[in-house]
Short mmCIF file of C-alpha atoms in Angstrom, two decimals:
data_model
loop_
_atom_site.label_atom_id
_atom_site.label_comp_id
_atom_site.label_asym_id
_atom_site.label_seq_id
_atom_site.Cartn_x
_atom_site.Cartn_y
_atom_site.Cartn_z
CA MET A 703 -53.62 18.80 -38.59
CA ALA A 704 -55.42 16.01 -36.62
CA LEU A 705 -57.09 17.40 -33.53
CA SER A 706 -55.61 16.26 -30.10
CA ASP A 707 -57.77 14.02 -27.88
CA LYS A 708 -58.25 17.00 -25.57
CA ASP A 709 -59.56 18.99 -28.45
CA LEU A 710 -61.90 16.37 -29.55
CA ILE A 711 -63.28 15.79 -25.95
CA ASN A 712 -63.73 19.55 -25.49
CA GLU A 713 -65.69 19.55 -29.06
CA TYR A 714 -67.65 16.72 -27.80
CA LEU A 715 -68.70 18.33 -24.63
CA GLN A 716 -69.62 21.39 -26.56
CA GLY A 717 -72.03 19.44 -28.46
CA ASN A 718 -70.22 17.80 -31.42
CA SER A 719 -71.01 14.10 -31.36
CA LEU A 720 -68.70 13.55 -34.47
CA ALA A 721 -65.85 14.60 -32.44
CA PHE A 722 -66.70 11.75 -30.01
CA GLU A 723 -67.01 9.27 -32.80
CA GLU A 724 -63.52 10.22 -33.98
CA LEU A 725 -62.31 9.99 -30.59
CA ILE A 726 -63.69 6.38 -30.42
CA TYR A 727 -62.44 5.21 -33.69
CA ARG A 728 -58.99 6.18 -32.73
CA TYR A 729 -59.04 3.52 -29.65
CA ASP A 730 -61.91 1.20 -30.14
CA ARG A 731 -60.09 -1.34 -31.80
CA PHE A 732 -57.96 -2.09 -28.88
CA VAL A 733 -60.97 -2.20 -26.73
CA LEU A 734 -62.68 -4.88 -28.78
CA ILE A 735 -59.42 -6.86 -29.45
CA THR A 736 -58.81 -6.85 -25.71
CA ALA A 737 -62.31 -7.79 -24.97
CA LEU A 738 -62.16 -10.73 -27.58
CA GLN A 739 -59.08 -12.17 -26.21
CA PHE A 740 -60.31 -11.84 -22.73
CA CYS A 741 -63.65 -13.65 -23.25
CA GLY A 742 -63.06 -15.18 -26.58
CA ASN A 743 -66.81 -14.75 -27.47
CA GLU A 744 -68.01 -12.28 -30.06
CA ASN A 745 -71.35 -11.29 -28.14
CA ASP A 746 -69.52 -10.85 -24.75
CA ALA A 747 -67.01 -8.65 -26.50
CA LYS A 748 -69.65 -6.48 -28.07
CA ASP A 749 -71.36 -6.15 -24.65
CA ILE A 750 -67.87 -5.06 -22.96
CA TYR A 751 -67.14 -2.77 -25.83
CA GLN A 752 -70.72 -1.00 -25.41
CA ASP A 753 -70.28 -1.09 -21.59
CA VAL A 754 -66.84 0.63 -21.92
CA PHE A 755 -67.79 3.58 -24.20
CA ILE A 756 -71.23 3.94 -22.20
CA ARG A 757 -68.92 4.66 -18.89
CA VAL A 758 -66.70 6.86 -21.15
CA ILE A 759 -69.73 8.95 -22.18
CA ASN A 760 -70.70 9.25 -18.18
CA GLY A 761 -67.30 10.07 -17.21
CA LEU A 762 -66.06 12.27 -19.79
CA PRO A 763 -67.75 15.37 -18.36
CA LYS A 764 -65.75 14.77 -15.07
CA PHE A 765 -62.48 13.83 -16.83
CA LYS A 766 -59.85 16.27 -15.80
CA PHE A 767 -57.04 15.27 -17.97
CA GLN A 768 -54.84 14.30 -15.05
CA SER A 769 -53.96 11.25 -17.39
CA GLU A 770 -54.05 10.68 -21.06
CA PHE A 771 -57.48 9.75 -22.28
CA SER A 772 -56.14 6.60 -23.78
CA THR A 773 -54.85 5.50 -20.30
CA TRP A 774 -58.23 6.27 -18.64
CA LEU A 775 -59.84 4.21 -21.39
CA TYR A 776 -57.63 1.11 -21.21
CA ARG A 777 -58.02 1.28 -17.52
CA ILE A 778 -61.98 1.35 -18.08
CA THR A 779 -61.53 -1.55 -20.32
CA VAL A 780 -59.53 -3.75 -17.97
CA ASN A 781 -62.21 -2.86 -15.25
CA VAL A 782 -65.26 -3.80 -17.50
CA CYS A 783 -63.60 -7.04 -18.74
CA LEU A 784 -62.91 -8.32 -15.02
CA THR A 785 -66.26 -7.10 -13.89
CA HIS A 786 -67.75 -8.77 -16.82
CA SER A 787 -66.01 -11.92 -15.87
CA SER A 788 -67.21 -11.89 -12.21
CA LYS A 789 -70.61 -11.39 -13.51
CA VAL A 790 -70.49 -14.48 -15.65
CA LYS A 791 -69.36 -16.49 -12.58
CA THR A 792 -72.13 -15.33 -10.50
CA LYS A 793 -74.50 -16.06 -13.14
CA LYS A 794 -73.27 -19.47 -13.52
CA GLU A 795 -73.31 -20.17 -9.66
CA GLU A 796 -76.63 -18.81 -9.46
CA TYR A 797 -77.77 -21.31 -12.27
CA LEU A 798 -76.01 -23.98 -10.56
CA SER A 799 -77.83 -23.66 -7.18
CA SER A 800 -81.27 -23.08 -8.90
CA ILE A 801 -80.79 -26.30 -11.20
CA ASP A 802 -82.81 -29.21 -10.43
CA ASN A 803 -81.12 -32.15 -9.04
CA GLU A 804 -82.44 -34.36 -11.68
CA ASP A 805 -80.72 -32.79 -14.49
CA ASP A 806 -77.87 -34.73 -15.56
CA GLU A 807 -74.24 -33.41 -15.89
CA ASN A 808 -74.46 -33.49 -19.65
CA ASN A 809 -77.08 -31.21 -19.86
CA LEU A 810 -75.45 -28.84 -17.71
CA SER A 811 -72.15 -28.70 -19.72
CA GLU A 812 -73.91 -28.29 -22.78
CA ILE A 813 -76.10 -25.13 -21.46
CA PHE A 814 -72.99 -23.64 -20.17
CA ILE A 815 -70.94 -23.82 -23.37
CA ALA A 816 -74.09 -22.41 -25.22
CA ASP A 817 -75.42 -19.83 -22.87
CA ASP A 818 -73.26 -18.47 -19.97
CA GLY A 819 -70.77 -16.30 -21.77
CA GLU A 820 -67.82 -18.39 -20.79
CA TYR A 821 -64.75 -18.26 -22.81
CA SER A 822 -65.62 -19.92 -26.30
CA PRO A 823 -62.56 -19.63 -28.93
CA GLU A 824 -64.09 -21.85 -31.16
CA LEU A 825 -66.53 -19.32 -32.28
CA ASN A 826 -64.14 -16.51 -33.36
CA ALA A 827 -60.45 -17.76 -33.23
CA GLU A 828 -59.08 -18.48 -36.73
CA ASN A 829 -59.79 -21.93 -38.03
CA SER A 830 -56.89 -23.76 -36.81
CA ASP A 831 -56.36 -26.35 -34.38
CA ILE A 832 -53.60 -24.58 -32.66
CA SER A 833 -55.39 -21.35 -32.37
CA GLU A 834 -58.26 -23.08 -30.55
CA LYS A 835 -55.86 -24.83 -28.45
CA ILE A 836 -54.45 -21.57 -27.27
CA GLY A 837 -57.85 -20.26 -26.75
CA ASP A 838 -58.84 -23.34 -24.58
CA ALA A 839 -55.56 -22.93 -22.53
CA ILE A 840 -56.04 -19.28 -21.94
CA ASN A 841 -59.59 -20.12 -20.53
CA TYR A 842 -57.91 -22.02 -17.94
CA LEU A 843 -56.24 -19.03 -16.49
CA SER A 844 -57.98 -16.94 -13.74
CA PRO A 845 -59.34 -13.67 -15.16
CA LYS A 846 -56.41 -11.62 -13.70
CA GLU A 847 -53.93 -13.90 -14.99
CA ARG A 848 -55.72 -13.88 -18.35
CA MET A 849 -55.89 -10.11 -18.45
CA CYS A 850 -52.14 -9.75 -17.38
CA PHE A 851 -51.15 -12.21 -20.21
CA ILE A 852 -53.22 -10.36 -22.68
CA LEU A 853 -52.03 -6.83 -21.84
CA LYS A 854 -48.39 -8.11 -21.69
CA HIS A 855 -48.19 -10.54 -24.50
CA TYR A 856 -50.69 -9.28 -27.06
CA SER A 857 -50.70 -5.55 -26.29
CA GLY A 858 -47.23 -5.03 -25.28
CA TYR A 859 -47.68 -3.11 -22.18
CA LYS A 860 -45.03 -2.55 -19.51
CA ILE A 861 -45.60 -4.31 -16.29
CA ARG A 862 -45.49 -0.97 -14.63
CA GLU A 863 -48.46 0.27 -17.08
CA ILE A 864 -50.34 -2.91 -16.39
CA SER A 865 -50.00 -2.25 -12.55
CA LYS A 866 -51.61 1.01 -13.15
CA MET A 867 -54.17 -0.25 -15.22
CA MET A 868 -55.18 -3.10 -12.86
CA LYS A 869 -54.13 -1.01 -9.59
CA CYS A 870 -51.96 -3.70 -8.48
CA LYS A 871 -48.15 -3.61 -7.45
CA ASP A 872 -45.53 -4.74 -9.95
CA GLY A 873 -44.82 -7.78 -8.05
CA THR A 874 -48.39 -8.76 -8.05
CA ILE A 875 -48.53 -8.43 -11.99
CA LYS A 876 -45.35 -10.30 -12.28
CA LYS A 877 -46.89 -13.17 -10.35
CA TYR A 878 -49.86 -13.30 -12.39
CA LEU A 879 -47.59 -13.35 -15.51
CA PHE A 880 -45.52 -16.07 -14.25
CA ASN A 881 -48.56 -18.24 -13.13
CA GLY A 882 -50.53 -17.66 -16.18
CA ILE A 883 -47.67 -18.49 -18.56
CA ARG A 884 -46.88 -21.76 -16.42
CA LYS A 885 -50.43 -22.76 -16.51
CA LEU A 886 -50.62 -22.16 -20.35
CA ARG A 887 -47.44 -23.87 -21.17
CA HIS A 888 -48.57 -26.84 -19.00
CA GLN A 889 -52.22 -26.94 -20.64
CA LEU A 890 -50.61 -26.89 -23.97
CA LYS A 891 -48.36 -29.67 -23.27
CA LYS A 892 -51.59 -31.92 -22.41
CA TYR A 893 -52.57 -31.06 -26.08
CA ASP A 894 -49.02 -32.19 -27.57
CA PHE A 895 -48.88 -28.68 -28.72
CA ALA A 896 -45.85 -27.40 -27.15
CA MET B 174 -28.77 -22.29 -7.45
CA ASN B 175 -32.15 -21.08 -7.64
CA HIS B 176 -33.50 -22.26 -10.97
CA GLU B 177 -37.07 -21.16 -10.22
CA LYS B 178 -35.76 -17.73 -10.00
CA TYR B 179 -34.12 -17.84 -13.40
CA LYS B 180 -37.24 -19.35 -14.94
CA GLN B 181 -39.01 -16.16 -13.96
CA TRP B 182 -36.15 -13.96 -15.12
CA MET B 183 -36.47 -15.94 -18.51
CA ILE B 184 -39.88 -14.62 -18.93
CA LEU B 185 -38.96 -11.25 -18.04
CA GLU B 186 -36.05 -10.94 -20.35
CA ASN B 187 -38.34 -12.27 -23.13
CA TYR B 188 -40.34 -9.23 -22.62
CA ASN B 189 -37.54 -6.77 -22.14
CA GLU B 190 -38.48 -6.22 -18.49
CA LEU B 191 -35.34 -7.62 -16.87
CA SER B 192 -32.74 -5.37 -15.57
CA GLU B 193 -29.32 -4.95 -17.12
CA LYS B 194 -27.71 -6.41 -14.03
CA HIS B 195 -29.95 -9.65 -14.09
CA VAL B 196 -29.64 -10.00 -17.57
CA ILE B 197 -25.99 -10.39 -17.25
CA GLU B 198 -26.39 -12.84 -14.34
CA LEU B 199 -29.01 -14.87 -16.29
CA ARG B 200 -26.68 -15.01 -19.36
CA GLU B 201 -23.91 -16.27 -17.16
CA HIS B 202 -26.50 -18.90 -15.48
CA LEU B 203 -27.56 -20.09 -18.93
CA ASP B 204 -23.83 -20.60 -20.05
CA VAL B 205 -23.33 -23.17 -17.32
CA CYS B 206 -26.72 -24.77 -16.92
CA GLU B 207 -27.94 -26.75 -19.63
CA ASN B 208 -31.47 -27.54 -18.16
CA CYS B 209 -32.11 -24.00 -18.03
CA ARG B 210 -30.71 -23.19 -21.43
CA LYS B 211 -33.20 -25.63 -22.83
CA GLU B 212 -36.03 -24.30 -20.76
CA PHE B 213 -35.04 -20.90 -22.19
CA LEU B 214 -35.38 -22.11 -25.81
CA SER B 215 -38.44 -23.89 -25.06
CA LEU B 216 -40.04 -20.72 -23.49
CA ASN B 217 -39.08 -18.47 -26.42
CA ASN B 218 -40.54 -21.21 -28.72
CA ASP B 219 -43.93 -21.25 -26.83
CA LEU B 220 -44.35 -17.63 -26.53
CA GLU B 221 -43.93 -16.95 -30.23
CA LYS B 222 -46.29 -19.74 -31.07
CA PHE B 223 -48.73 -17.85 -28.80
CA SER B 224 -48.18 -14.71 -30.93
CA LYS B 225 -48.32 -16.25 -34.20
CA GLU B 226 -51.01 -18.81 -33.92
CA PHE B 227 -53.84 -17.03 -31.80
CA LYS B 228 -55.65 -14.79 -34.05
CA PHE B 229 -59.30 -13.76 -34.46
CA LYS B 230 -61.20 -13.60 -37.83
CA ASN B 231 -63.78 -11.08 -38.86
CA GLU B 232 -62.11 -8.59 -36.71
CA ASP B 233 -63.47 -5.66 -38.86
CA ARG B 234 -66.89 -7.03 -39.06
CA ILE B 235 -67.27 -7.46 -35.47
CA LEU B 236 -65.64 -3.79 -34.87
CA ASN B 237 -68.42 -2.47 -37.42
CA GLU B 238 -71.22 -4.20 -35.63
CA ALA B 239 -69.92 -3.01 -32.31
CA ARG B 240 -69.91 0.44 -33.54
CA LYS B 241 -73.34 0.46 -35.07
CA ASP B 242 -74.70 -1.07 -31.73
CA LEU B 243 -73.14 1.56 -29.79
CA ARG B 244 -74.54 4.41 -32.06
CA GLN B 245 -78.01 3.09 -31.77
CA LEU B 246 -77.82 2.59 -27.88
CA ILE B 247 -76.88 6.22 -27.57
CA VAL B 248 -79.49 7.46 -29.73
CA GLU B 249 -82.15 5.22 -28.20
CA LYS B 250 -80.73 6.00 -24.62
CA LYS B 251 -81.21 9.67 -25.08
CA TYR B 252 -84.61 9.74 -26.42
CA THR B 253 -86.30 6.88 -24.34
CA ALA B 254 -84.86 4.06 -22.28
CA VAL B 255 -83.23 5.97 -19.40
CA SER B 256 -85.26 8.71 -18.59
CA LYS B 257 -88.49 6.72 -18.70
CA LYS B 258 -86.98 4.21 -16.42
CA ARG B 259 -85.82 6.63 -13.91
CA ASP B 260 -89.01 8.59 -13.92
CA ASN B 261 -90.99 5.51 -13.15
CA GLY B 262 -89.02 4.68 -10.22
CA LEU B 263 -89.23 8.22 -9.17
CA PHE B 264 -92.94 8.54 -9.44
CA SER B 265 -93.68 5.32 -7.67
CA PHE B 266 -91.56 6.26 -4.84
CA ILE B 267 -93.15 9.49 -4.28
CA PHE B 268 -96.76 8.09 -4.69
CA GLN B 269 -96.68 5.49 -2.11
CA PRO B 270 -99.75 6.20 0.16
CA LYS B 271 -98.05 6.41 3.41
CA LEU B 272 -95.37 8.89 2.11
CA ARG B 273 -97.53 10.93 0.00
CA LEU B 274 -97.98 13.87 2.12
CA ALA B 275 -94.63 13.93 3.71
CA PHE B 276 -92.91 13.90 0.22
CA GLY B 277 -95.49 16.01 -1.65
CA GLY B 278 -93.99 19.45 -0.16
CA VAL B 279 -90.55 18.45 -0.58
CA ALA B 280 -91.22 17.38 -4.27
CA ILE B 281 -92.98 20.54 -5.12
CA PHE B 282 -89.87 22.50 -3.72
CA PHE B 283 -87.39 20.47 -5.42
CA LEU B 284 -89.56 20.64 -8.66
CA GLY B 285 -89.68 24.40 -8.60
CA PHE B 286 -85.73 24.52 -7.85
CA ILE B 287 -85.05 22.13 -10.86
CA LEU B 288 -87.47 23.99 -13.40
CA SER B 289 -85.83 27.27 -12.48
CA PHE B 290 -82.40 25.74 -12.81
CA LEU B 291 -83.47 24.51 -16.45
CA LEU B 292 -84.87 27.78 -17.48
CA LEU B 293 -81.99 29.72 -16.40
CA ASN B 294 -79.37 27.79 -17.47
CA ASN B 295 -78.86 27.84 -21.26
CA SER B 296 -75.84 25.26 -21.49
CA ASN B 297 -77.91 22.17 -20.98
CA GLU B 298 -77.86 21.16 -24.46
CA ASN B 299 -77.59 17.56 -25.09
CA PRO B 300 -74.17 16.80 -26.80
CA LEU B 301 -75.21 13.79 -28.55
CA LEU B 302 -78.25 15.18 -30.36
CA PRO B 303 -77.46 14.78 -34.08
CA GLU B 304 -79.02 18.38 -34.79
CA ASN B 305 -75.96 19.93 -33.04
CA ASN B 306 -73.53 18.51 -35.70
CA VAL B 307 -75.11 19.83 -38.84
CA LYS B 308 -72.47 22.10 -40.28
CA ASN B 309 -72.66 24.80 -42.77
CA ILE B 310 -70.81 23.20 -45.78
CA SER B 311 -70.68 26.11 -48.08
CA TYR B 312 -66.73 26.42 -47.57
CA LEU B 313 -66.28 23.22 -49.47
CA ASN B 314 -66.98 25.09 -52.62
CA GLU B 315 -63.68 27.03 -52.05
CA ASP B 316 -60.92 26.64 -54.60
CA GLY B 317 -58.61 23.69 -54.09
CA MET B 318 -60.51 21.99 -51.49
CA ARG B 319 -60.53 18.24 -51.64
CA LEU B 320 -62.57 15.61 -49.61
CA ASN B 321 -61.00 12.60 -48.32
CA ASN B 322 -61.98 9.40 -46.46
CA ILE B 323 -65.71 9.93 -47.00
CA HIS B 324 -67.81 7.36 -45.11
CA PHE B 325 -71.42 7.13 -44.08
CA VAL B 326 -71.50 7.21 -40.44
CA TYR B 327 -75.06 6.67 -39.59
CA THR B 328 -78.40 6.15 -41.13
CA ASP B 329 -81.54 6.84 -39.17
CA ASN B 330 -84.15 4.28 -40.09
CA ASN B 331 -87.11 6.45 -38.54
CA THR B 332 -86.27 9.64 -40.40
CA GLY B 333 -84.07 8.44 -43.23
CA ASP B 334 -81.23 10.82 -42.54
CA ILE B 335 -77.74 9.93 -43.51
CA ARG B 336 -74.77 11.35 -41.64
CA VAL B 337 -71.64 11.46 -43.78
CA THR B 338 -67.99 12.13 -42.11
CA PHE B 339 -65.14 13.26 -44.19
CA GLU B 340 -61.98 15.09 -44.32
CA ALA B 341 -61.94 18.53 -45.98
CA VAL B 342 -58.51 19.28 -47.12
CA LYS B 343 -57.37 22.63 -48.62
CA PRO B 344 -53.66 23.12 -49.87
CA VAL B 345 -52.01 25.80 -47.99
CA THR B 346 -48.72 27.46 -49.18
CA VAL B 347 -46.20 28.85 -46.88
CA MET B 348 -42.96 30.63 -47.89
CA GLY B 349 -39.73 31.32 -45.91
CA ASN B 350 -36.26 29.77 -45.21
CA ILE B 351 -35.39 27.09 -42.66
CA LYS B 352 -34.80 29.65 -40.08
CA ASP B 353 -38.45 30.69 -40.01
CA LYS B 354 -40.44 29.41 -37.28
CA ASN B 355 -43.48 28.53 -39.35
CA ILE B 356 -41.22 26.64 -41.64
CA GLN B 357 -39.46 24.70 -38.77
CA ASN B 358 -42.93 23.82 -37.22
CA ILE B 359 -44.04 22.35 -40.45
CA LEU B 360 -40.78 20.32 -40.82
CA MET B 361 -40.92 18.91 -37.47
CA TYR B 362 -44.57 18.05 -37.92
CA SER B 363 -43.66 16.17 -41.16
CA MET B 364 -40.80 14.27 -39.66
CA LEU B 365 -42.94 13.11 -36.76
CA GLU B 366 -46.38 12.95 -37.82
CA GLU B 367 -46.38 12.37 -41.59
CA LYS B 368 -47.52 8.73 -42.27
CA ASN B 369 -45.75 8.34 -45.58
CA PRO B 370 -42.10 7.53 -45.10
CA GLY B 371 -41.16 9.16 -48.39
CA THR B 372 -42.39 12.42 -47.23
CA ARG B 373 -40.39 12.06 -43.86
CA LEU B 374 -37.31 11.07 -45.86
CA ASN B 375 -37.58 14.16 -48.13
CA THR B 376 -38.10 16.40 -45.03
CA ILE B 377 -34.84 15.05 -43.72
CA ASN B 378 -33.15 15.61 -46.99
CA PHE B 379 -34.44 19.20 -47.36
CA ILE B 380 -33.04 19.98 -43.91
CA LYS B 381 -29.71 18.17 -44.84
CA ASN B 382 -29.57 20.46 -47.91
CA GLU B 383 -30.54 23.62 -46.34
CA SER B 384 -28.98 23.54 -42.94
CA ASN B 385 -25.22 23.87 -43.50
CA ASN B 386 -24.56 21.68 -40.57
CA THR B 387 -26.26 24.34 -37.89
CA ILE B 388 -29.57 23.89 -36.91
CA ASP B 389 -32.25 25.06 -34.62
CA GLU B 390 -32.22 23.22 -31.27
CA GLU B 391 -35.83 22.17 -31.50
CA VAL B 392 -35.46 20.80 -34.91
CA LYS B 393 -32.15 18.94 -33.62
CA GLN B 394 -34.33 17.44 -30.84
CA THR B 395 -36.83 16.30 -33.38
CA ILE B 396 -34.29 14.64 -35.62
CA ILE B 397 -32.79 12.73 -32.54
CA THR B 398 -36.26 11.44 -31.95
CA VAL B 399 -36.50 10.25 -35.36
CA VAL B 400 -33.21 8.54 -35.27
CA LYS B 401 -34.43 6.80 -32.09
CA TYR B 402 -38.04 5.92 -32.68
CA ASP B 403 -39.00 6.20 -36.41
CA LYS B 404 -40.44 2.82 -37.50
CA ASN B 405 -38.81 2.93 -40.87
CA PRO B 406 -35.20 1.98 -41.22
CA GLY B 407 -34.41 4.07 -44.20
CA VAL B 408 -35.83 7.12 -42.41
CA ARG B 409 -33.86 6.36 -39.31
CA MET B 410 -30.80 5.94 -41.49
CA GLU B 411 -31.22 9.32 -43.26
CA ALA B 412 -31.85 10.97 -39.77
CA LEU B 413 -28.76 9.56 -38.36
CA LYS B 414 -26.54 10.80 -41.33
CA LEU B 415 -28.06 14.14 -40.81
CA LEU B 416 -27.33 14.06 -37.11
CA ASN B 417 -23.70 12.80 -37.61
CA SER B 418 -23.29 16.28 -39.64
CA PHE B 419 -23.88 18.12 -36.57
CA GLN B 420 -21.42 19.02 -33.77
CA LEU B 421 -21.13 16.18 -31.24
CA SER B 422 -22.92 17.72 -28.25
CA LYS B 423 -24.16 15.56 -25.37
CA ASP B 424 -27.53 14.88 -26.58
CA VAL B 425 -26.09 13.79 -30.06
CA LYS B 426 -23.80 11.39 -28.27
CA ASP B 427 -26.31 10.20 -26.11
CA ALA B 428 -28.70 9.49 -29.12
CA LEU B 429 -25.69 7.56 -30.84
CA ILE B 430 -25.28 5.44 -27.74
CA TYR B 431 -28.94 4.80 -27.72
CA VAL B 432 -28.81 3.57 -31.32
CA VAL B 433 -25.84 1.36 -30.64
CA MET B 434 -27.70 -0.17 -27.57
CA ASN B 435 -31.24 -0.36 -28.90
CA ASP B 436 -31.42 -0.33 -32.85
CA ASP B 437 -32.15 -3.80 -34.20
CA ASN B 438 -30.93 -2.74 -37.71
CA SER B 439 -27.14 -3.61 -37.86
CA ALA B 440 -26.37 -0.60 -40.27
CA MET B 441 -27.91 1.87 -37.98
CA ARG B 442 -25.67 0.37 -35.11
CA ILE B 443 -22.68 0.82 -37.43
CA GLY B 444 -23.46 4.03 -38.35
CA ALA B 445 -23.67 5.17 -34.90
CA ILE B 446 -20.57 3.36 -33.59
CA ASN B 447 -18.53 4.60 -36.41
CA LYS B 448 -19.42 8.24 -35.60
CA LEU B 449 -18.53 7.47 -31.98
CA ALA B 450 -15.22 5.94 -32.92
CA GLU B 451 -14.53 9.18 -34.76
CA ALA B 452 -15.36 11.27 -32.26
CA THR B 453 -13.16 9.28 -29.54
CA ASN B 454 -10.03 9.59 -32.05
CA ASN B 455 -10.69 13.29 -31.90
CA GLY B 456 -10.72 13.17 -28.15
CA LEU B 457 -14.05 12.51 -26.93
CA LEU B 458 -14.11 10.85 -23.47
CA LEU B 459 -17.02 8.84 -22.28
CA HIS B 460 -18.63 8.71 -19.00
CA ASN B 461 -18.56 5.61 -16.86
CA LYS B 462 -22.25 4.92 -17.41
CA ASP B 463 -21.73 5.00 -21.37
CA LYS B 464 -18.69 2.61 -21.05
CA TYR B 465 -20.85 0.33 -18.94
CA GLN B 466 -23.54 0.02 -21.49
CA LEU B 467 -20.89 -0.31 -24.35
CA LYS B 468 -19.09 -2.98 -22.46
CA ARG B 469 -22.39 -5.04 -22.24
CA LYS B 470 -22.97 -4.37 -25.93
CA LEU B 471 -19.55 -6.11 -26.50
CA THR B 472 -20.94 -9.19 -24.99
CA LEU B 473 -24.36 -9.25 -26.50
CA ASP B 474 -24.53 -7.76 -29.95
CA ASN B 475 -24.68 -10.56 -32.64
CA ASN B 476 -22.65 -8.42 -35.22
CA ASN B 477 -18.89 -8.87 -35.01
CA TYR B 478 -18.23 -5.52 -36.71
CA VAL B 479 -20.29 -3.54 -34.21
CA LYS B 480 -18.40 -5.34 -31.39
CA LEU B 481 -15.11 -4.64 -32.98
CA ARG B 482 -15.81 -0.93 -33.24
CA VAL B 483 -17.36 -0.88 -29.84
CA LYS B 484 -14.01 -2.24 -28.70
CA LYS B 485 -12.12 0.49 -30.57
CA VAL B 486 -14.31 2.97 -28.83
CA LEU B 487 -13.65 1.59 -25.34
CA GLU B 488 -9.88 1.18 -25.92
CA GLY B 489 -9.64 4.80 -27.00
CA ASN B 490 -11.31 5.77 -23.40
#
């Protein structure tokens, strides 16, 4: 009989690191897929993955089992994705302010696409036009709209569950979702996709 | 009319997040508003495309790399990076010339405190050290032991150590009849947790043959869970047949109504509504809440036979 998450956590805290690996293997695909969908970039997704599980390692000794381990993990994943997104934004702004005025716009856009961890679905999404366009369109959403859409549409969570993960009210989540879907459809119409 | 409101409801309806009352209102609106009907179809179409067309390639490769990186990071962090960084910060703070004397005494006090804590506390083993996981594997030689899912988890480049994980499985035989608690626990586990649908099906058939239409309450609840939630329609169907052989208690009736309302397999819905129709003929009276749900089904179900049988049940009430 497979050990429960609680058993595995207790085993891990008593020194069995294989128990931790088994625990990770149960849920890490979700973490990675969510990160990939969120940032559309393999390297950033791996960073997020690492960051999530390092936080889990640090947090496990204090974990009181007041919620399911999976719920806690998903909440961390959402937080790390959103934090990562704001870090990318700050990095971009810092870079913009430090850039020499003589640099022309073309150079700037090239640098951002290559280096700043912005959404770049062309690196990972399946090699189809439509997939890339959807990836591009998702990029137009704000981080919270993007996260709501991913959790609802791709992961199939209930609005109530998403509101707990993102620590918002149900109404706020609905607003993000409505706006997100509206923007996505609008964007895709531009591509003559819809 | 507030078309914007209905547009938002369409999204919620698409994700099954709209309340029953609002579903009915939305349907009524769609019946009379052609623009919204078109919008509804277009929305469904777009959302379906978002699901079908947006996929990532190399998911498994990326996952394996991420796992490997994480393992490395954990090992490195434990032996070098973090402690070194923290020590440097601490010492540079203490040895600032102006603060040296002031902090010297405090530091010695704390150092003594920490050292005594470390010496007296035996439970500070590092949980991630690989040495803690070396197991005595002599039990693998026991008769009948099988090893499954063997895979290499970690190779340490410095020492050449290889870590292997596997499942060690040993067959266990338990004897008893269906009333034995141990047997019941195994049956329930098999119905709920066994990955192979054939095994789940066999378990249900075994119960059907052995139960003589009476069953322990806990096992019955497990069967109800299978009827409602098992992913395999064949398993659900056999569980439903078994459930139908029991006396129609309230929880069985609720399960049947749940199936009529929610199962996407029409054979399941027909099986459940037929049992309810039979029970109605024998004098079953439904609560208003049940009738309300079935009335809704009467308008929304896409299967005419189900609708007909629902109507019959409602007429009998």
